Every structure is written in structure tokens, then in C-alpha cells.
Amino acid sequence: MNFTDNLLQWYNKNRRDLPWRNTTDPYIIWLSEIILQQTRVDQGMPYFYRFAEAYPTVTAFAAATEDEILKLWQGLGYYSRGRNMLKTARIVQEKFNGNFPHRYDDLIALKGIGEYTAAAISSFAANQAKAVVDGNVSRVIARYLGISEPINSTAGKKLFQQLANELLNQQLPAMHNQAMMEFGALQCRPKNPDCGICPVKAGCYAYQNNQVNQLPVKLKTVKIKNRYFNYFLISSNDEVLLNKRGDNDIWANMYDLPMIETNELWSPEQLFSSPDIVSLFGIIPQIIEIYPVQKHILTHQHIHARFYHICLEQNKFKLKSTFFFAEVKNLNSFALPKIIFLFLNKFFKF
DNA sequence: AACACGGGGCA
DNA sequence: TGCCCAGTGTT
């Protein structure tokens, strides 16, 4: 038996019963695919149910506000996915009359849908013969065929796409694609792959040449950046001062607290005697409490956050236009980054 | 081609 | 700790 026959046999025996596999509705498949970008199935699953229930159709999705989408997305990360989904939903509503496209060429033109997602939706929803290439697929191919080209180089991406196209079962593209990814996720894992019971080990280059732990090859990742966020908690009369973030940086368009970013860890004395704090509030605030520095670990940056509970004398301070007072009882309606949510939730118990 | 973009799980 | 996860968009 060849590779793909073995693969499909393995898949039929070992596949998980995942909710988005029981439909050919391109909208539902789109929902699942975007949620699962760079996200483990276990982590994304509750969000999939949440979105499918809140927005059963793309028409319902298109009618939502960005605040609502980001709020529902809270905690999942890579929030541009949610923002792009809303743009795409609105285009689908207008240009396609609410009928989510299922052709690769239509899909690839939409925001947030790249090569992988266009191939996934078009094959799963309409059995279009487009091969998906995600982290799982490139790992399986790199090991099975013994490809040492980095999977994330430009040449590598092109090569793995081409090899995936050649391997694709033209009669069963949807099942083939699902099987490749499931095989990578469950059997041909990044670490500790289960080679002992692998159905294709006889033909696997990496297994036969003892290269399983060396493949796939990946270009080195960028250096982690340290950032220092000094946050200010200002509350009065069951209200708290929030800040709506801009659309350039991390957590775009989400809500946090007034803050000053410094290029290194600043002491409270340093911070509260700096011109920055005067220009932020117009006055020097009174410190009520200083919290210990918290480290918030993200993939590409480590955020060192220190929260200050402060007091501003009535009517003497000025506020940036992105600042506003929110009622504490409404705090749970704002899309908050994880670290802000945890702090405010601990403080206010909302 | 390089970089930005979250949060969590696992060895 | 370091690596990876059903990647995409911007510069």
C-alpha cells in the first residue's frame, strides 16, 4: 500500500470526532479554521462553540460590532483574527449576499484567509482538490520524504506546498487533508512521535535514517523583546478609568488601563518624578498602592507589568481622548488582554 | 525576507 | 526554558 492509502486507513481508525468535521457549511468551517490558526484544538474548542452559538450565520456575524467580537475572542490571542473575521463577514454579507464562498479563488481574496485556510475551506466544504499545508503537514512531509529545507523559508514553503499537492488524493481531498493534519497532530507529533506503531514507518525517510528528531528544520525565531508597562488603576464611585488601545501595537483596539511604557524597569520614584507622568495626567498623582512586577510571557515578547493604584485630585487632572470611566459592573463587557483581565478581576471581583 | 501578532501546553 | 500550535498581514 502506498502512503496515502495507509494514511486514510489510519485516519478512519484514529480520527477524533470534532464538531467542525460534521458539516460542509463553509461558514462554520471558516469559523473553526480561523480559531485554530496557531491554536491547539483543546484551546480553541470552547471558543468555537461560543462563536457558533452567538453567530449561527455569517449574516449574524456581520451584524456584530468589533467590541463584541473582540470580547468573545478575549483570552485566545492573535486578536487580528477576530478583527479580520468581522471585515470578511461584512464583505461576504454584501458581495455574496450572505452566502459564504467555497471556491479557493474567492476565499483567498478575503481578509484573514491565506493559502492554508483557503485550501481548508474549499476542500472541506466543496471537495476542491487543494492541499492544505500547516505545521502538521509540513512536519509529516519533511520526515516522510526526508526534506531538510526549512519549513518556514520562502523556498521551503513553496516546496512543501508543491509536495503536498503531489501527495493529495484527488478523489478524496477533504478526507486526505484532514488525515494529514490529524496524523501530524496525533501520531507524527513534534516531540515524541509514536514511531513504534506508525503505519508508514517502512517508507519514512526520517525513521529509517534516524532523523526523526532532526526533521523538520525550522529557521531560528526572532529574539524575544522585553517590554515594561507601568499601569495605573484609577477608580472612584464604582467606576474605573479604562483606555482604548490604538490599532498599531499588541492588543489592538482592546481595552486596558492608562499606562506608561518605559525602556527598562523603572522604580516608583523614577516613574512618579518623570515628565511622562505629568504629561499623562497633568498632575503628579498620589500613590495608594504599588503591586509587585508581574511577568506576562508571550511568544515574541515578555511584558513586565507593574500596577499602581493611584488617586487623582478631583477636577484637576486632564485625560487623553482614549481614556474614559467605565462602571465596574460593566467591566466584563470590555475586551481585556489576559493580564489586565486577571488584575482587574482580582481587584474588583467582577 | 523579516517581523508583528497571544496565550497555553508540554518535556 | 524552549518549542510548537489547523497562519496571516505588513513592511
Tab-separated table of N, CA, C and O (backbone and C1' of nucleotides) in Angstrom, chain A residues 40 78-79 154 250-251 296 298-300 338, chain B:
chain	number	residue	atom	x	y	z
A	40	ARG	N	-4.128	25.369	19.567
A	40	ARG	CA	-4.429	23.959	19.754
A	40	ARG	C	-5.918	23.718	19.800
A	40	ARG	O	-6.681	24.579	20.237
A	78	TYR	N	-3.808	36.536	19.346
A	78	TYR	CA	-3.816	36.876	17.918
A	78	TYR	C	-5.154	37.478	17.529
A	78	TYR	O	-5.892	36.951	16.702
A	79	TYR	N	-5.441	38.616	18.157
A	79	TYR	CA	-6.758	39.229	18.033
A	79	TYR	C	-7.055	39.776	16.647
A	79	TYR	O	-8.210	40.054	16.335
A	154	THR	N	11.143	30.906	2.448
A	154	THR	CA	10.317	31.129	1.255
A	154	THR	C	10.384	29.924	0.324
A	154	THR	O	9.364	29.426	-0.155
A	250	ILE	N	0.391	45.633	20.001
A	250	ILE	CA	-0.251	44.448	20.559
A	250	ILE	C	-1.612	44.851	21.159
A	250	ILE	O	-1.777	45.972	21.600
A	251	TRP	N	-2.550	43.903	21.157
A	251	TRP	CA	-3.901	44.119	21.714
A	251	TRP	C	-4.616	45.292	21.049
A	251	TRP	O	-5.270	46.098	21.720
A	296	HIS	N	4.438	38.770	32.157
A	296	HIS	CA	3.436	38.185	31.272
A	296	HIS	C	4.159	37.647	30.051
A	296	HIS	O	4.708	38.407	29.249
A	298	LEU	N	4.670	36.137	26.541
A	298	LEU	CA	4.086	35.921	25.226
A	298	LEU	C	5.154	35.310	24.336
A	298	LEU	O	6.322	35.291	24.700
A	299	THR	N	4.763	34.834	23.172
A	299	THR	CA	5.718	34.158	22.309
A	299	THR	C	6.866	35.075	21.910
A	299	THR	O	8.016	34.659	21.921
A	300	HIS	N	6.554	36.302	21.545
A	300	HIS	CA	7.575	37.176	20.983
A	300	HIS	C	7.973	38.328	21.902
A	300	HIS	O	8.795	39.141	21.550
A	338	LYS	N	-5.302	39.430	28.630
A	338	LYS	CA	-5.285	38.492	29.753
A	338	LYS	C	-4.766	39.128	31.050
A	338	LYS	O	-5.367	39.001	32.116
B	1	DA	P	13.397	34.847	0.259
B	1	DA	O5'	13.713	35.825	1.489
B	1	DA	C5'	14.804	36.731	1.402
B	1	DA	C4'	14.808	37.574	2.642
B	1	DA	C3'	14.684	36.771	3.935
B	1	DA	O3'	15.552	37.348	4.898
B	1	DA	C1'	12.861	38.288	3.753
B	2	DA	P	15.704	36.731	6.356
B	2	DA	O5'	14.899	37.818	7.204
B	2	DA	C5'	15.157	39.206	6.983
B	2	DA	C4'	14.223	40.025	7.846
B	2	DA	C3'	14.009	39.456	9.251
B	2	DA	O3'	14.113	40.522	10.171
B	2	DA	C1'	11.924	39.785	8.176
B	3	DC	P	14.057	40.202	11.725
B	3	DC	O5'	12.623	40.784	12.083
B	3	DC	C5'	12.222	42.031	11.510
B	3	DC	C4'	10.765	42.256	11.781
B	3	DC	C3'	10.313	41.816	13.175
B	3	DC	O3'	9.615	42.877	13.766
B	3	DC	C1'	8.870	40.957	11.536
B	4	DA	P	9.315	42.833	15.314
B	4	DA	O5'	7.729	42.859	15.283
B	4	DA	C5'	7.059	43.838	14.484
B	4	DA	C4'	5.572	43.581	14.543
B	4	DA	C3'	5.065	43.173	15.932
B	4	DA	O3'	3.862	43.857	16.175
B	4	DA	C1'	4.497	41.509	14.335
B	5	DC	P	3.281	43.932	17.611
B	5	DC	O5'	2.232	42.741	17.581
B	5	DC	C5'	1.152	42.824	16.656
B	5	DC	C4'	0.462	41.505	16.594
B	5	DC	C3'	0.194	40.858	17.968
B	5	DC	O3'	-1.182	40.596	18.071
B	5	DC	C1'	0.983	39.291	16.433
B	6	DG	P	-1.791	40.374	19.484
B	6	DG	O5'	-0.927	39.131	19.984
B	6	DG	C5'	-0.630	38.978	21.327
B	6	DG	C4'	-1.729	38.206	22.016
B	6	DG	C3'	-1.472	37.955	23.493
B	6	DG	O3'	-2.745	37.744	24.087
B	6	DG	C1'	-1.260	35.922	22.311
B	7	DG	P	-2.889	37.750	25.666
B	7	DG	O5'	-2.893	36.201	26.002
B	7	DG	C5'	-3.943	35.395	25.494
B	7	DG	C4'	-3.524	33.955	25.559
B	7	DG	C3'	-2.960	33.497	26.912
B	7	DG	O3'	-3.894	32.601	27.475
B	7	DG	C1'	-1.775	32.577	25.076
B	8	DG	P	-3.661	31.927	28.892
B	8	DG	O5'	-3.287	30.440	28.483
B	8	DG	C5'	-4.103	29.785	27.509
B	8	DG	C4'	-3.429	28.505	27.081
B	8	DG	C3'	-2.890	27.652	28.236
B	8	DG	O3'	-3.254	26.312	27.993
B	8	DG	C1'	-1.219	27.993	26.643
B	9	DG	P	-3.209	25.277	29.227
B	9	DG	O5'	-2.426	24.066	28.560
B	9	DG	C5'	-2.721	23.723	27.205
B	9	DG	C4'	-1.625	22.817	26.688
B	9	DG	C3'	-1.067	21.855	27.740
B	9	DG	O3'	-0.886	20.588	27.132
B	9	DG	C1'	0.679	23.152	26.841
B	10	DC	P	-0.681	19.332	28.113
B	10	DC	O5'	0.817	18.918	27.783
B	10	DC	C5'	1.249	18.835	26.432
B	10	DC	C4'	2.761	18.828	26.392
B	10	DC	C3'	3.385	18.048	27.563
B	10	DC	O3'	4.239	17.055	27.052
B	10	DC	C1'	4.418	20.152	27.269
B	11	DA	P	4.636	15.833	28.058
B	11	DA	O5'	6.209	15.829	27.841
B	11	DA	C5'	6.737	15.871	26.506
B	11	DA	C4'	8.163	16.371	26.550
B	11	DA	C3'	9.046	15.627	27.557
B	11	DA	O3'	10.343	15.461	27.018
B	11	DA	C1'	9.010	17.930	28.070
